[in-house]
PDB file of C-alpha atoms in Angstrom:
ATOM      1  CA  MET U 295       7.583   1.844 -15.150  1.00 39.00           C
ATOM      2  CA  GLN U 296       9.716   4.977 -15.169  1.00 46.00           C
ATOM      3  CA  GLY U 297      13.462   4.631 -15.846  1.00 51.00           C
ATOM      4  CA  THR U 298      15.127   1.854 -13.921  1.00 56.00           C
ATOM      5  CA  GLU U 299      12.892   2.055 -10.861  1.00 66.00           C
ATOM      6  CA  GLN U 300      11.590  -1.237  -9.610  1.00 86.00           C
ATOM      7  CA  TRP U 301       9.762  -2.443  -6.543  1.00 91.00           C
ATOM      8  CA  GLU U 302      11.380  -4.875  -4.114  1.00 92.00           C
ATOM      9  CA  VAL U 303      10.476  -6.463  -0.805  1.00 92.00           C
ATOM     10  CA  ALA U 304      11.625  -4.210   2.041  1.00 90.00           C
ATOM     11  CA  PRO U 305      13.792  -5.606   4.832  1.00 85.00           C
ATOM     12  CA  ASP U 306      11.702  -6.322   7.914  1.00 79.00           C
ATOM     13  CA  ALA U 307      13.500  -6.974  11.186  1.00 71.00           C
ATOM     14  CA  GLY U 308      10.510  -8.848  12.579  1.00 75.00           C
ATOM     15  CA  ARG U 309      10.302 -11.427   9.800  1.00 73.00           C
ATOM     16  CA  PRO U 310      12.658 -13.892   8.136  1.00 71.00           C
ATOM     17  CA  GLN U 311      14.795 -12.594   5.275  1.00 76.00           C
ATOM     18  CA  GLY U 312      14.243 -13.954   1.795  1.00 79.00           C
ATOM     19  CA  ARG U 313      10.514 -13.234   1.609  1.00 86.00           C
ATOM     20  CA  VAL U 314       9.132 -12.671  -1.872  1.00 90.00           C
ATOM     21  CA  CYS U 315       6.097 -11.079  -3.448  1.00 93.00           C
ATOM     22  CA  ALA U 316       4.380 -12.711  -6.387  1.00 94.00           C
ATOM     23  CA  HIS U 317       2.457  -9.505  -7.156  1.00 95.00           C
ATOM     24  CA  ARG U 318       5.219  -6.930  -7.783  1.00 93.00           C
ATOM     25  CA  ASP U 319       4.254  -6.700 -11.459  1.00 91.00           C
ATOM     26  CA  LEU U 320       0.994  -5.006 -10.395  1.00 92.00           C
ATOM     27  CA  LEU U 321       3.107  -2.010  -9.356  1.00 91.00           C
ATOM     28  CA  ASP U 322       4.702  -1.439 -12.772  1.00 85.00           C
ATOM     29  CA  ASP U 323       2.366   1.430 -13.680  1.00 80.00           C
ATOM     30  CA  VAL U 324       1.919   2.971 -10.224  1.00 78.00           C
ATOM     31  CA  ARG U 325       2.516   6.717 -10.191  1.00 68.00           C
ATOM     32  CA  PRO U 326       4.644   8.300  -7.467  1.00 60.00           C
ATOM     33  CA  VAL U 327       2.591   9.435  -4.472  1.00 58.00           C
ATOM     34  CA  SER U 328       3.144  13.091  -5.382  1.00 51.00           C
ATOM     35  CA  ASP U 329       1.137  12.387  -8.567  1.00 52.00           C
ATOM     36  CA  ALA U 330      -1.643  10.493  -6.772  1.00 54.00           C
ATOM     37  CA  PRO U 331      -5.100  12.030  -6.857  1.00 56.00           C
ATOM     38  CA  SER U 332      -6.339  13.516  -3.604  1.00 62.00           C
ATOM     39  CA  ALA U 333      -9.084  11.341  -2.236  1.00 70.00           C
ATOM     40  CA  GLY U 334     -10.824  10.307   0.900  1.00 87.00           C
ATOM     41  CA  CYS U 335     -11.665   6.883   2.211  1.00 93.00           C
ATOM     42  CA  GLN U 336     -14.493   5.543   0.082  1.00 91.00           C
ATOM     43  CA  GLY U 337     -15.863   3.660   3.092  1.00 92.00           C
ATOM     44  CA  CYS U 338     -15.629   6.531   5.604  1.00 94.00           C
ATOM     45  CA  LEU U 339     -16.813   9.433   3.435  1.00 91.00           C
ATOM     46  CA  PRO U 340     -20.480   8.355   3.181  1.00 91.00           C
ATOM     47  CA  ARG U 341     -20.614   7.882   6.981  1.00 92.00           C
ATOM     48  CA  GLY U 342     -18.766  11.101   7.827  1.00 93.00           C
ATOM     49  CA  GLN U 343     -16.108   9.112   9.700  1.00 93.00           C
ATOM     50  CA  PRO U 344     -12.471  10.234  10.053  1.00 93.00           C
ATOM     51  CA  TRP U 345      -9.480   8.186   8.872  1.00 91.00           C
ATOM     52  CA  VAL U 346      -5.754   8.189   9.644  1.00 93.00           C
ATOM     53  CA  ARG U 347      -3.951   7.280   6.384  1.00 93.00           C
ATOM     54  CA  LEU U 348      -5.164   6.282   2.949  1.00 94.00           C
ATOM     55  CA  ARG U 349      -4.192   3.263   0.850  1.00 94.00           C
ATOM     56  CA  GLN U 350      -5.081   2.754  -2.813  1.00 93.00           C
ATOM     57  CA  CYS U 351      -5.684  -0.632  -4.439  1.00 94.00           C
ATOM     58  CA  VAL U 352      -3.384  -0.989  -7.458  1.00 93.00           C
ATOM     59  CA  THR U 353      -5.815  -3.355  -9.188  1.00 93.00           C
ATOM     60  CA  CYS U 354      -8.947  -1.185  -9.257  1.00 92.00           C
ATOM     61  CA  GLY U 355      -8.055   2.159  -7.636  1.00 89.00           C
ATOM     62  CA  TYR U 356     -10.294   1.767  -4.572  1.00 92.00           C
ATOM     63  CA  THR U 357      -9.118   4.196  -1.871  1.00 92.00           C
ATOM     64  CA  GLY U 358      -9.598   3.066   1.718  1.00 94.00           C
ATOM     65  CA  CYS U 359      -8.289   3.854   5.175  1.00 95.00           C
ATOM     66  CA  CYS U 360      -5.404   2.032   6.869  1.00 94.00           C
ATOM     67  CA  ASP U 361      -5.553  -0.396   9.795  1.00 92.00           C
ATOM     68  CA  SER U 362      -4.848   2.481  12.202  1.00 93.00           C
ATOM     69  CA  SER U 363      -8.236   3.893  11.171  1.00 94.00           C
ATOM     70  CA  ALA U 364     -11.453   2.670  12.774  1.00 94.00           C
ATOM     71  CA  GLY U 365     -12.907   1.481   9.447  1.00 95.00           C
ATOM     72  CA  ARG U 366      -9.883  -0.488   8.180  1.00 96.00           C
ATOM     73  CA  HIS U 367     -11.475  -0.179   4.730  1.00 96.00           C
ATOM     74  CA  SER U 368      -8.313  -0.904   2.723  1.00 96.00           C
ATOM     75  CA  TYR U 369      -7.988  -4.306   4.386  1.00 97.00           C
ATOM     76  CA  GLY U 370     -11.742  -4.891   4.062  1.00 97.00           C
ATOM     77  CA  HIS U 371     -11.502  -4.195   0.340  1.00 97.00           C
ATOM     78  CA  HIS U 372      -8.718  -6.773   0.035  1.00 97.00           C
ATOM     79  CA  GLU U 373     -10.797  -9.342   1.922  1.00 97.00           C
ATOM     80  CA  GLU U 374     -13.848  -8.780  -0.306  1.00 97.00           C
ATOM     81  CA  SER U 375     -12.087  -8.431  -3.654  1.00 98.00           C
ATOM     82  CA  GLY U 376      -8.946 -10.540  -3.261  1.00 97.00           C
ATOM     83  CA  HIS U 377      -6.910  -7.673  -4.755  1.00 97.00           C
ATOM     84  CA  PRO U 378      -3.477  -8.227  -3.252  1.00 97.00           C
ATOM     85  CA  VAL U 379      -1.602  -4.875  -3.245  1.00 97.00           C
ATOM     86  CA  ALA U 380      -2.300  -1.347  -1.996  1.00 96.00           C
ATOM     87  CA  VAL U 381       0.006   1.677  -2.085  1.00 94.00           C
ATOM     88  CA  SER U 382       0.221   4.336   0.595  1.00 92.00           C
ATOM     89  CA  LEU U 383      -1.204   7.699  -0.485  1.00 90.00           C
ATOM     90  CA  ALA U 384       0.441   9.566   2.395  1.00 87.00           C
ATOM     91  CA  PRO U 385       2.688  12.304   0.995  1.00 83.00           C
ATOM     92  CA  ASP U 386       5.492  11.329   3.386  1.00 85.00           C
ATOM     93  CA  GLU U 387       5.419   7.615   2.480  1.00 86.00           C
ATOM     94  CA  GLU U 388       6.207   5.758  -0.715  1.00 85.00           C
ATOM     95  CA  TRP U 389       5.635   2.077  -0.222  1.00 92.00           C
ATOM     96  CA  ALA U 390       3.128  -0.645  -0.950  1.00 94.00           C
ATOM     97  CA  TRP U 391       1.755  -3.511   1.116  1.00 95.00           C
ATOM     98  CA  CYS U 392       0.980  -6.932  -0.302  1.00 96.00           C
ATOM     99  CA  PHE U 393      -1.836  -8.364   1.795  1.00 96.00           C
ATOM    100  CA  THR U 394      -1.447 -11.812   0.249  1.00 95.00           C
ATOM    101  CA  ASP U 395       2.304 -12.209   0.773  1.00 94.00           C
ATOM    102  CA  GLU U 396       2.389  -9.988   3.899  1.00 92.00           C
ATOM    103  CA  VAL U 397       5.352  -7.879   2.780  1.00 93.00           C
ATOM    104  CA  PHE U 398       6.173  -4.209   2.348  1.00 92.00           C
ATOM    105  CA  LEU U 399       7.384  -3.179  -1.085  1.00 93.00           C
ATOM    106  CA  ILE U 400       9.588  -0.153  -1.721  1.00 91.00           C
ATOM    107  CA  ARG U 401      10.896   1.494  -4.885  1.00 85.00           C
ATOM    108  CA  THR U 402      14.544   0.868  -5.635  1.00 82.00           C
ATOM    109  CA  GLY U 403      16.626   3.748  -6.909  1.00 69.00           C
ATOM    110  CA  ARG U 404      14.753   6.379  -4.853  1.00 59.00           C
ATOM    111  CA  ASN U 405      15.416   8.033  -1.510  1.00 52.00           C
ATOM    112  CA  THR U 406      11.906   8.034  -0.049  1.00 52.00           C
ATOM    113  CA  ALA U 407      10.309   7.243   3.264  1.00 55.00           C
ATOM    114  CA  GLY U 408       9.938   3.523   3.758  1.00 55.00           C
ATOM    115  CA  PRO U 409       7.321   1.499   5.571  1.00 60.00           C
ATOM    116  CA  PRO U 410       6.428   2.377   9.148  1.00 59.00           C
ATOM    117  CA  ALA U 411       8.666   1.093  11.934  1.00 55.00           C
ATOM    118  CA  GLY U 412       7.128  -1.417  14.268  1.00 49.00           C
ATOM    119  CA  GLY U 413       5.179  -3.409  11.716  1.00 51.00           C
ATOM    120  CA  PRO U 414       2.451  -2.880   9.185  1.00 48.00           C
ATOM    121  CA  ARG U 415      -0.270  -0.260   9.299  1.00 50.00           C
ATOM    122  CA  HIS U 416      -1.799  -1.459   6.047  1.00 50.00           C
TER     123      HIS U 416
END
């Protein structure tokens, strides 16, 4: 982890406060989005399908499309693998989603765009 940056559960007006994530330690070595490799959705590319936003699994690096995409490959990867956390690869977002604990995670100590308003697009 760089400096004193840490990941914490983001406030979510639609859910009770005090939620926790048991998987934050998986984010210790995650690079900032600006350093993320450019990639396409590994599920959509072979089919020539478009995607909306990309998410990357922090456990294995699988890159899949978000729930706003027709394929929902990031969520499908979580369902198949059980890997709990994916980070957004969108250049205007810097957050992670824990599928298992159903929480957004944001970096502390940074002024970056948080999770989308109106609920998850994981």
